[in-house]
Structure formats: C-alpha cells, structure tokens
C-alpha cells in the first residue's frame, strides 16, 4: 500500500494552503496550533500521519511566529513517525540575508536552512528565492519553482505593442533577462544607490525606454520605494506605460499607499503572502496550481522541469 499524501498548514497563509490542497485533490489535514496565554504555542496533528508523505505549507514572512510554527510542525510530524516530510515554503523569509555584506552580521538564510534540516524536513519546495544560491545552503533536496510560469501567460494576454522589460535594480537582471529572452524583447536596468535599507539615495536608467510599454520584474516588493521610484523615472524618460510583476507581496510600511499613488498601471503579485489591504492597483495571481503539480510530481517521483520557463521558450 502506497503512503498517503497529507497536506497541512499553519497560520501564515491558510487560504493558499487550502487552494493547493484542493488543486491536488485532497482537503487540508487537521492540525491545531494550541495557544498559551503567554503567547507560546504548540502544534498538534489531529489525525494519524504514520508513514505518510506530509507536506507542510507555510510561508515564513513576518512575524517570526510563522517560521517557528513551521519548525514545530516539522518536529511534531517527525515525532509522529511521518514517512517523508516536505516543507512547502511559498515565500522563504530571511532570504535577503544570504551573505556577509558588512562586518559582524548574521547570514539569516543559512541559519534558517540549518533549522529546517535539524527540525527534520526531508525536502523543501519554495519559489523565487531572493538569491538562488541559497539552495546550496541546504543538505537536503530543494525544488525551486519559478513564478515566470504564472506571469508569462498574463503578460502574453496584455498584447503590449512595444514590450520592454526592466529590472528595478542590478540584482534582478538575471531574473529579468530570462523573461525578456522568452519574448525576444529588450531590457533596461534601473541602477540604484542606497543610503541605508529601504531608503534610496539616487537612481539612473540604463537603456532607451522612449515610447515603450515597460514591464518591471522583481522577486520581492516590500515598502515599494524602489519599485515606484523606478516606475516614475521610467515615465520621466518617455515610457508609454509601466506595470510591475513581483512574486512576493511583503508590502510593509507605506507600501499600499506608495503603490496606489504611483504611476504604475498595475502591480501583479503572487499569493505566496496574503494581501492585507485592498488596493485597486494590486492584482494577485494564485500559485496553487503550480505547487499542487510540484507536490504530485514529487510524490510520484516525476520531473518538475516542465514547470519552468526555459522548457517552453519561444523561437
């Protein structure tokens, strides 16, 4: 008898987890996160998972309770004799801490990788890591999904006449080049200099944008400062329209206000993190189908290569 697939979630994004389970063909498994009066919590699985393939869906965005919930669910699953434990992390938090870029700082993403492995995860499925090399921080398999498989059909349906792709900073150029090459389109770069985290000192555009319909692409939109400043600068340089596609809607601080007051036609995001406020310019697209297929292929020992853009490139 083949082990069953059971999908559970914590409190970070239960709506997405329910969609993934529905697309897979299962309901969500029953787990209770018991809360104590001092804020401490304890996950309890309310059904047997002995020998099963257990998938724990939990983004690790703020607050850090989300990460701790995931770690404790992994530990509980291991102690309940789950056959194989996969941490499904649509948004992998702490990924911006991938190196020592200044003295005496932590490398948070490496620490999180160690914690997940130590807790008992056998595998990780995630999407659009801020730094792809984070996969190398793990000593367990990592399936790294690509949001381009979701964004590209949306962009194709826009039927933009003078499509040009833009990177809001130098760090996103490889990600943008991958999508631009699919469309055989040009790309430009917005080169920024920061005073400190979340504060931009200056920005310049590298490339011609006059009369172009610009699509900005990035993995994370946090305060939306870089994104909205890039959009404004591109319009000043003669762009006909600017819209943005960002995988993870962290959206902290004045992000919603910044986006609504910007020149952006729209901001298209994935539902890897729950949207907390209504904003007419923000349009979420679900990643549920992509994760459901990845879970099925992983369970059936099939390749997930077909889920990536380079497998369907034009020309």
XYZ file of N, CA, C and O in Angstrom, residues 4-173:
680
model
N 0.055 7.629 1.987
C -0.865 8.705 1.607
C -0.140 10.036 1.579
O 0.868 10.240 2.264
N -0.684 10.979 0.792
C -0.227 12.361 0.805
C -1.163 13.159 1.694
O -2.388 13.120 1.522
N -0.602 13.868 2.671
C -1.401 14.709 3.555
C -0.791 16.102 3.603
O 0.415 16.254 3.786
N -1.647 17.102 3.412
C -1.209 18.488 3.331
C -1.758 19.257 4.529
O -2.961 19.209 4.812
N -0.867 19.937 5.228
C -1.242 20.697 6.423
C -0.734 22.133 6.276
O 0.129 22.431 5.449
N -1.266 23.019 7.103
C -0.809 24.405 7.091
C -0.812 24.980 8.496
O -1.553 24.528 9.373
N 0.020 25.996 8.666
C -0.014 26.801 9.878
C -0.862 28.038 9.627
O -1.796 28.025 8.823
N -0.506 29.138 10.282
C -1.340 30.345 10.236
C -0.849 31.410 9.266
O -1.463 32.472 9.167
N 0.242 31.172 8.530
C 0.790 32.250 7.702
C -0.084 32.540 6.494
O -0.307 33.697 6.145
N -0.588 31.504 5.821
C -1.397 31.722 4.619
C -2.321 30.525 4.390
O -2.181 29.791 3.402
N -3.284 30.309 5.286
C -4.160 29.144 5.154
C -5.004 29.158 3.885
O -5.365 28.097 3.368
N -5.312 30.335 3.353
C -6.109 30.414 2.124
C -5.358 29.779 0.960
O -5.929 29.012 0.167
N -4.069 30.084 0.826
C -3.269 29.481 -0.235
C -3.140 27.980 -0.024
O -3.265 27.190 -0.977
N -2.891 27.560 1.216
C -2.756 26.126 1.505
C -4.021 25.366 1.123
O -3.955 24.267 0.556
N -5.187 25.955 1.406
C -6.453 25.310 1.059
C -6.597 25.179 -0.455
O -7.080 24.159 -0.967
N -6.158 26.198 -1.201
C -6.206 26.139 -2.668
C -5.277 25.055 -3.201
O -5.627 24.315 -4.128
N -4.073 24.957 -2.626
C -3.123 23.933 -3.069
C -3.707 22.541 -2.829
O -3.658 21.666 -3.700
N -4.263 22.330 -1.637
C -4.845 21.030 -1.306
C -6.013 20.703 -2.240
O -6.166 19.564 -2.692
N -6.838 21.717 -2.542
C -7.981 21.495 -3.439
C -7.515 21.149 -4.844
O -8.060 20.247 -5.496
N -6.470 21.867 -5.351
C -5.940 21.576 -6.686
C -5.325 20.184 -6.730
O -5.415 19.486 -7.742
N -4.724 19.786 -5.614
C -4.129 18.452 -5.564
C -5.213 17.374 -5.546
O -5.029 16.276 -6.067
N -6.332 17.694 -4.928
C -7.426 16.732 -4.839
C -7.673 16.231 -3.433
O -8.500 15.349 -3.207
N -6.980 16.821 -2.479
C -7.167 16.483 -1.066
C -7.766 17.678 -0.335
O -7.616 18.818 -0.771
N -8.385 17.426 0.793
C -8.672 18.515 1.704
C -7.438 18.737 2.578
O -6.522 17.916 2.611
N -7.416 19.864 3.265
C -6.329 20.095 4.216
C -6.440 19.123 5.377
O -7.542 18.831 5.857
N -5.291 18.618 5.835
C -5.273 17.785 7.022
C -5.583 18.600 8.265
O -5.507 19.835 8.267
N -5.926 17.912 9.338
C -6.339 18.588 10.568
C -5.148 18.745 11.517
O -4.541 17.768 11.946
N -4.831 19.991 11.791
C -3.788 20.306 12.765
C -4.278 21.501 13.575
O -4.947 22.395 13.054
N -3.969 21.494 14.842
C -4.375 22.583 15.720
C -3.133 23.228 16.314
O -2.255 22.534 16.842
N -3.046 24.552 16.181
C -1.945 25.289 16.816
C -2.461 25.793 18.157
O -3.149 26.809 18.246
N -2.170 25.036 19.206
C -2.658 25.410 20.539
C -1.892 26.629 21.056
O -0.671 26.691 20.966
N -2.635 27.594 21.590
C -2.037 28.832 22.096
C -2.111 28.877 23.612
O -3.125 28.531 24.210
N -1.019 29.318 24.211
C -0.987 29.547 25.656
C -1.127 31.045 25.915
O -0.900 31.870 25.021
N -1.493 31.402 27.124
C -1.791 32.801 27.433
C -0.576 33.713 27.289
O -0.715 34.915 27.056
N 0.631 33.150 27.425
C 1.831 33.979 27.315
C 2.328 34.109 25.877
O 3.368 34.713 25.630
N 1.592 33.539 24.908
C 1.994 33.624 23.512
C 2.668 32.372 22.985
O 2.839 32.215 21.776
N 3.062 31.470 23.875
C 3.664 30.213 23.436
C 2.617 29.380 22.703
O 1.419 29.483 22.972
N 3.057 28.570 21.752
C 2.103 27.744 21.003
C 2.692 26.357 20.776
O 3.899 26.135 20.897
N 1.807 25.421 20.458
C 2.213 24.029 20.238
C 1.321 23.406 19.168
O 0.107 23.330 19.339
N 1.908 22.972 18.035
C 1.099 22.315 17.011
C 0.768 20.877 17.391
O 1.608 20.161 17.940
N -0.470 20.469 17.100
C -0.920 19.106 17.382
C -1.613 18.564 16.128
O -2.607 19.148 15.661
N -1.115 17.478 15.570
C -1.792 16.832 14.447
C -2.979 16.035 14.990
O -2.831 15.248 15.929
N -4.136 16.243 14.398
C -5.370 15.639 14.894
C -5.753 14.378 14.121
O -6.889 13.911 14.212
N -4.815 13.841 13.358
C -5.027 12.592 12.632
C -3.691 11.881 12.491
O -2.629 12.498 12.607
N -3.754 10.583 12.258
C -2.522 9.802 12.123
C -1.793 10.186 10.845
O -2.408 10.354 9.781
N -0.476 10.328 10.939
C 0.354 10.584 9.760
C 1.489 9.561 9.677
O 2.455 9.760 8.944
N 1.358 8.479 10.402
C 2.410 7.460 10.438
C 2.678 6.921 9.028
O 1.778 6.438 8.343
N 3.917 7.054 8.591
C 4.341 6.541 7.293
C 3.900 7.362 6.102
O 4.199 7.005 4.949
N 3.196 8.473 6.316
C 2.644 9.259 5.211
C 3.656 10.260 4.654
O 4.618 10.650 5.321
N 3.385 10.689 3.403
C 4.081 11.836 2.824
C 3.378 13.090 3.349
O 2.223 13.355 2.995
N 4.067 13.845 4.177
C 3.472 15.017 4.817
C 4.039 16.287 4.180
O 5.260 16.466 4.111
N 3.146 17.150 3.715
C 3.534 18.433 3.127
C 3.008 19.547 4.029
O 1.802 19.638 4.272
N 3.914 20.371 4.522
C 3.571 21.448 5.444
C 3.706 22.781 4.712
O 4.813 23.207 4.383
N 2.567 23.421 4.426
C 2.554 24.658 3.645
C 2.614 25.847 4.598
O 1.699 26.064 5.393
N 3.696 26.622 4.493
C 3.855 27.741 5.423
C 4.903 28.712 4.881
O 6.076 28.383 4.766
N 4.489 29.919 4.517
C 5.446 30.974 4.200
C 6.056 31.484 5.500
O 5.409 31.473 6.551
N 7.300 31.963 5.414
C 7.999 32.380 6.636
C 8.215 33.894 6.656
O 9.267 34.385 7.059
N 7.209 34.630 6.184
C 7.220 36.088 6.313
C 6.978 36.461 7.772
O 6.602 35.625 8.588
N 7.164 37.755 8.064
C 6.942 38.236 9.432
C 5.473 38.047 9.821
O 4.585 38.095 8.966
N 5.184 37.800 11.111
C 6.122 37.716 12.239
C 6.874 36.386 12.250
O 6.490 35.437 11.559
N 7.919 36.322 13.061
C 8.739 35.116 13.110
C 7.994 33.923 13.690
O 8.464 32.792 13.595
N 6.807 34.153 14.262
C 5.956 33.031 14.691
C 5.694 32.083 13.523
O 5.549 30.870 13.724
N 5.627 32.613 12.300
C 5.373 31.758 11.135
C 6.492 30.743 10.930
O 6.239 29.572 10.643
N 7.723 31.195 11.078
C 8.865 30.283 10.968
C 8.853 29.278 12.107
O 9.053 28.070 11.897
N 8.591 29.755 13.311
C 8.598 28.865 14.472
C 7.482 27.829 14.374
O 7.672 26.656 14.731
N 6.316 28.229 13.880
C 5.229 27.272 13.663
C 5.665 26.161 12.719
O 5.410 24.974 12.968
N 6.327 26.546 11.618
C 6.777 25.554 10.642
C 7.781 24.592 11.265
O 7.670 23.368 11.092
N 8.740 25.123 11.988
C 9.746 24.271 12.621
C 9.103 23.284 13.595
O 9.462 22.092 13.631
N 8.133 23.764 14.362
C 7.497 22.892 15.355
C 6.564 21.877 14.706
O 6.416 20.757 15.193
N 5.935 22.251 13.573
C 5.129 21.278 12.841
C 6.004 20.175 12.249
O 5.628 18.998 12.258
N 7.175 20.564 11.755
C 8.120 19.559 11.244
C 8.531 18.610 12.368
O 8.537 17.382 12.200
N 8.865 19.176 13.511
C 9.282 18.353 14.649
C 8.162 17.418 15.096
O 8.386 16.225 15.356
N 6.933 17.959 15.147
C 5.790 17.136 15.549
C 5.548 16.010 14.550
O 5.243 14.872 14.931
N 5.679 16.313 13.250
C 5.483 15.301 12.217
C 6.540 14.207 12.310
O 6.237 13.009 12.162
N 7.759 14.610 12.568
C 8.839 13.622 12.716
C 8.572 12.715 13.911
O 8.717 11.479 13.816
N 8.136 13.293 15.029
C 7.876 12.507 16.237
C 6.615 11.653 16.101
O 6.426 10.699 16.866
N 5.758 12.020 15.108
C 4.564 11.213 14.849
C 4.822 10.151 13.778
O 3.886 9.554 13.255
N 6.093 9.949 13.437
C 6.529 8.894 12.508
C 6.051 9.103 11.078
O 5.743 8.144 10.366
N 5.980 10.376 10.640
C 5.692 10.637 9.225
C 6.773 9.988 8.377
O 7.954 9.954 8.752
N 6.369 9.464 7.204
C 7.331 8.768 6.359
C 8.297 9.702 5.662
O 9.480 9.403 5.514
N 7.811 10.872 5.209
C 8.635 11.831 4.464
C 8.023 13.206 4.665
O 6.821 13.394 4.455
N 8.834 14.157 5.101
C 8.332 15.487 5.461
C 8.882 16.530 4.493
O 10.102 16.689 4.365
N 7.985 17.223 3.819
C 8.385 18.283 2.888
C 7.855 19.620 3.390
O 6.656 19.779 3.627
N 8.759 20.575 3.555
C 8.369 21.934 3.919
C 8.070 22.699 2.633
O 8.971 22.918 1.815
N 6.812 23.062 2.435
C 6.396 23.828 1.256
C 6.365 25.293 1.677
O 5.465 25.716 2.407
N 7.356 26.060 1.225
C 7.550 27.433 1.697
C 7.397 28.372 0.502
O 8.379 28.709 -0.173
N 6.171 28.804 0.189
C 5.982 29.677 -0.981
C 6.868 30.922 -0.932
O 7.444 31.317 -1.955
N 6.950 31.556 0.248
C 7.877 32.673 0.431
C 8.874 32.301 1.512
O 8.503 32.056 2.659
N 10.148 32.268 1.146
C 11.216 31.901 2.074
C 11.768 33.177 2.697
O 12.521 33.932 2.075
N 11.357 33.451 3.935
C 11.811 34.642 4.638
C 13.282 34.572 5.010
O 13.895 33.505 4.989
N 13.867 35.715 5.322
C 15.282 35.868 5.680
C 16.207 35.620 4.486
O 17.423 35.534 4.653
N 15.647 35.518 3.269
C 16.472 35.238 2.092
C 17.329 36.430 1.684
O 18.291 36.271 0.932
N 16.992 37.624 2.161
C 17.827 38.789 1.840
C 19.115 38.799 2.659
O 20.014 39.596 2.388
N 19.204 37.904 3.636
C 20.436 37.771 4.438
C 21.186 36.525 3.952
O 21.216 35.497 4.618
N 21.784 36.641 2.757
C 22.409 35.473 2.128
C 23.932 35.536 2.131
O 24.591 34.639 1.612
N 24.505 36.605 2.708
C 25.967 36.752 2.708
C 26.352 37.799 3.761
O 25.492 38.537 4.242
N 27.646 37.871 4.042
C 28.141 38.932 4.928
C 28.491 40.134 4.063
O 29.581 40.225 3.500
N 27.536 41.062 3.947
C 27.782 42.250 3.142
C 28.336 43.405 3.967
O 28.619 44.480 3.440
N 28.464 43.172 5.265
C 29.107 44.137 6.155
C 29.633 43.364 7.355
O 29.230 42.203 7.586
N 30.533 43.931 8.139
C 31.096 43.171 9.272
C 30.053 42.870 10.341
O 29.104 43.620 10.542
N 30.241 41.733 11.004
C 29.509 41.370 12.218
C 28.000 41.270 12.001
O 27.209 41.776 12.800
N 27.585 40.631 10.904
C 26.162 40.391 10.663
C 25.909 38.888 10.537
O 26.816 38.111 10.252
N 24.666 38.512 10.784
C 24.262 37.117 10.630
C 23.963 36.816 9.163
O 23.640 37.711 8.382
N 24.083 35.553 8.788
C 23.609 35.085 7.480
C 22.326 34.312 7.763
O 22.317 33.092 7.948
N 21.228 35.065 7.829
C 19.960 34.514 8.297
C 19.438 33.361 7.466
O 18.866 32.408 8.004
N 19.604 33.421 6.141
C 19.057 32.360 5.294
C 19.774 31.031 5.516
O 19.154 29.965 5.446
N 21.063 31.079 5.800
C 21.801 29.847 6.114
C 21.335 29.272 7.447
O 21.157 28.059 7.594
N 21.096 30.154 8.417
C 20.606 29.704 9.720
C 19.238 29.031 9.578
O 18.996 27.963 10.157
N 18.345 29.639 8.782
C 17.021 29.052 8.589
C 17.128 27.693 7.897
O 16.421 26.742 8.250
N 18.022 27.581 6.918
C 18.237 26.290 6.247
C 18.670 25.233 7.247
O 18.180 24.092 7.224
N 19.578 25.598 8.145
C 20.035 24.655 9.174
C 18.904 24.260 10.111
O 18.770 23.091 10.490
N 18.078 25.231 10.489
C 16.976 24.963 11.408
C 15.959 23.996 10.787
O 15.482 23.069 11.450
N 15.624 24.221 9.516
C 14.661 23.345 8.835
C 15.183 21.914 8.755
O 14.433 20.957 8.977
N 16.460 21.777 8.447
C 17.058 20.443 8.346
C 17.120 19.770 9.707
O 16.771 18.586 9.857
N 17.548 20.525 10.711
C 17.661 19.974 12.065
C 16.289 19.580 12.611
O 16.146 18.568 13.306
N 15.264 20.359 12.288
C 13.917 20.050 12.768
C 13.415 18.724 12.212
O 12.599 18.052 12.844
N 13.901 18.356 11.004
C 13.526 17.056 10.462
C 12.936 17.071 9.068
O 12.442 16.046 8.589
N 12.994 18.220 8.359
C 12.497 18.271 6.984
C 13.374 17.401 6.088
O 14.598 17.423 6.193
N 12.737 16.633 5.205
C 13.457 15.818 4.228
C 13.629 16.533 2.892
O 14.484 16.152 2.086
N 12.807 17.553 2.674
C 12.825 18.255 1.386
C 12.169 19.616 1.557
O 11.353 19.820 2.450
N 12.517 20.550 0.675
C 11.916 21.886 0.667
C 11.428 22.186 -0.743
O 12.122 21.926 -1.727
N 10.212 22.714 -0.838
C 9.701 23.275 -2.097
C 9.455 24.754 -1.847
O 8.735 25.125 -0.912
N 10.048 25.604 -2.672
C 9.891 27.042 -2.485
C 9.783 27.712 -3.839
O 9.797 27.049 -4.883
N 9.672 29.035 -3.837
C 9.514 29.777 -5.091
C 10.325 31.061 -5.061
O 10.309 31.793 -4.063
N 11.017 31.341 -6.142
C 11.719 32.610 -6.355
C 12.488 33.085 -5.119
O 12.181 34.124 -4.520
N 13.487 32.302 -4.737
C 14.386 32.742 -3.672
C 15.031 34.067 -4.066
O 15.382 34.276 -5.235
N 15.211 34.938 -3.100
C 15.836 36.241 -3.373
C 17.233 36.055 -3.960
O 17.654 36.828 -4.827
N 17.918 35.029 -3.495
C 19.234 34.680 -4.035
C 19.221 33.180 -4.331
O 19.171 32.373 -3.403
N 19.232 32.780 -5.605
C 19.107 31.351 -5.951
C 20.156 30.455 -5.301
O 19.904 29.276 -5.057
N 21.330 31.027 -4.977
C 22.383 30.206 -4.380
C 22.031 29.724 -2.974
O 22.722 28.866 -2.420
N 20.944 30.231 -2.394
C 20.503 29.755 -1.086
C 20.202 28.261 -1.138
O 20.294 27.564 -0.124
N 19.849 27.748 -2.318
C 19.645 26.306 -2.457
C 20.858 25.527 -1.955
O 20.726 24.431 -1.412
N 22.043 26.101 -2.136
C 23.277 25.442 -1.711
C 23.491 25.463 -0.217
O 24.395 24.782 0.289
N 22.667 26.229 0.523
C 22.772 26.244 1.982
C 22.173 24.979 2.595
O 22.369 24.714 3.773
N 21.389 24.257 1.800
C 20.701 23.062 2.294
C 21.496 21.797 1.964
O 22.101 21.700 0.901
N 21.428 20.824 2.878
C 21.975 19.490 2.622
C 20.860 18.497 2.314
O 21.072 17.290 2.366
N 19.665 19.017 2.011
C 18.520 18.206 1.593
C 18.053 18.753 0.251
O 18.390 19.885 -0.121
N 17.271 17.985 -0.525
C 16.818 18.479 -1.830
C 15.939 19.722 -1.710
O 15.134 19.845 -0.787
N 16.118 20.648 -2.657
C 15.305 21.861 -2.733
C 14.733 21.964 -4.143
O 15.475 21.961 -5.126
N 13.406 22.014 -4.249
C 12.738 22.283 -5.526
C 12.410 23.764 -5.567
O 11.594 24.254 -4.777
N 13.057 24.476 -6.502
C 12.946 25.931 -6.560
C 12.065 26.316 -7.742
O 12.511 26.340 -8.892
N 10.788 26.618 -7.481
C 9.836 26.938 -8.536
C 10.015 28.376 -9.022
O 10.568 29.227 -8.318
N 9.517 28.628 -10.227
C 9.738 29.910 -10.899
C 8.386 30.552 -11.218
O 7.562 29.965 -11.932
N 8.162 31.764 -10.714
C 6.882 32.445 -10.929
C 6.674 32.858 -12.379
O 5.553 33.209 -12.773
N 7.720 32.818 -13.184
C 7.576 33.184 -14.593
C 6.542 32.316 -15.296
O 5.883 32.751 -16.241
N 6.402 31.076 -14.836
C 5.410 30.181 -15.432
C 3.990 30.711 -15.242
O 3.082 30.351 -15.997
N 3.799 31.567 -14.238
C 2.490 32.176 -13.977
C 2.396 33.549 -14.632
O 1.369 33.908 -15.223
N 3.479 34.314 -14.553
C 3.453 35.682 -15.061
C 3.438 35.748 -16.592
O 2.798 36.616 -17.183
N 4.150 34.854 -17.260
C 4.285 34.939 -18.715
C 2.948 34.860 -19.444
O 2.675 35.681 -20.333
N 2.050 33.918 -19.093
C 0.753 33.918 -19.777
C -0.024 35.225 -19.583
O -0.705 35.691 -20.503
N 0.089 35.814 -18.384
C -0.591 37.085 -18.114
C -0.028 38.182 -19.023
O -0.779 38.965 -19.621
N 1.304 38.231 -19.139
C 1.949 39.249 -19.982
C 1.575 39.040 -21.447
O 1.313 40.000 -22.177
N 1.534 37.787 -21.885
C 1.147 37.496 -23.269
C -0.256 38.017 -23.572
O -0.514 38.571 -24.650
N -1.170 37.865 -22.618
C -2.550 38.296 -22.822
C -2.701 39.815 -22.870
O -3.708 40.336 -23.374
N -1.692 40.547 -22.346
C -1.741 42.009 -22.399
C -1.557 42.531 -23.824
O -2.004 43.633 -24.154
N -0.834 41.742 -24.653
C -0.597 42.095 -26.065
C -0.036 43.520 -26.196
O -0.539 44.349 -26.972
N 1.010 43.803 -25.440
C 1.642 45.125 -25.480
C 2.435 45.290 -26.771
O 3.173 44.386 -27.191
N 2.329 46.465 -27.404
C 2.928 46.683 -28.724
C 4.443 46.824 -28.662
O 5.166 46.270 -29.492
N 4.921 47.594 -27.726
C 6.362 47.886 -27.640
C 6.924 47.367 -26.322
O 7.434 48.109 -25.495
N 6.795 46.058 -26.126
C 7.138 45.435 -24.854
C 8.637 45.516 -24.577
O 9.465 45.106 -25.398
N 8.970 46.066 -23.435
C 10.355 46.108 -22.958
C 10.348 45.774 -21.474
O 9.483 46.250 -20.730
N 11.301 44.972 -21.051
C 11.372 44.568 -19.654
C 12.411 45.408 -18.922
O 13.415 45.833 -19.508
N 12.143 45.641 -17.647
C 13.039 46.466 -16.839
C 13.335 45.792 -15.519
O 12.466 45.164 -14.917
N 14.572 45.939 -15.097
C 14.987 45.481 -13.772
C 15.049 46.689 -12.847
O 15.706 47.683 -13.183
N 14.367 46.647 -11.688
C 14.384 47.800 -10.782
C 15.720 48.004 -10.087
O 15.932 49.027 -9.446
N 16.609 47.020 -10.201
C 17.963 47.167 -9.668
C 18.866 46.155 -10.370
O 18.413 45.240 -11.057
N 20.160 46.315 -10.179
C 21.135 45.450 -10.852
C 20.987 44.000 -10.400
O 21.185 43.062 -11.180
N 20.600 43.789 -9.154
C 20.499 42.437 -8.613
C 19.454 41.571 -9.276
O 19.492 40.347 -9.177
N 18.487 42.180 -9.955
C 17.397 41.419 -10.584
C 17.618 41.176 -12.071
O 16.734 40.656 -12.751
N 18.783 41.524 -12.601
C 18.989 41.472 -14.050
C 18.878 40.056 -14.612
O 18.305 39.853 -15.689
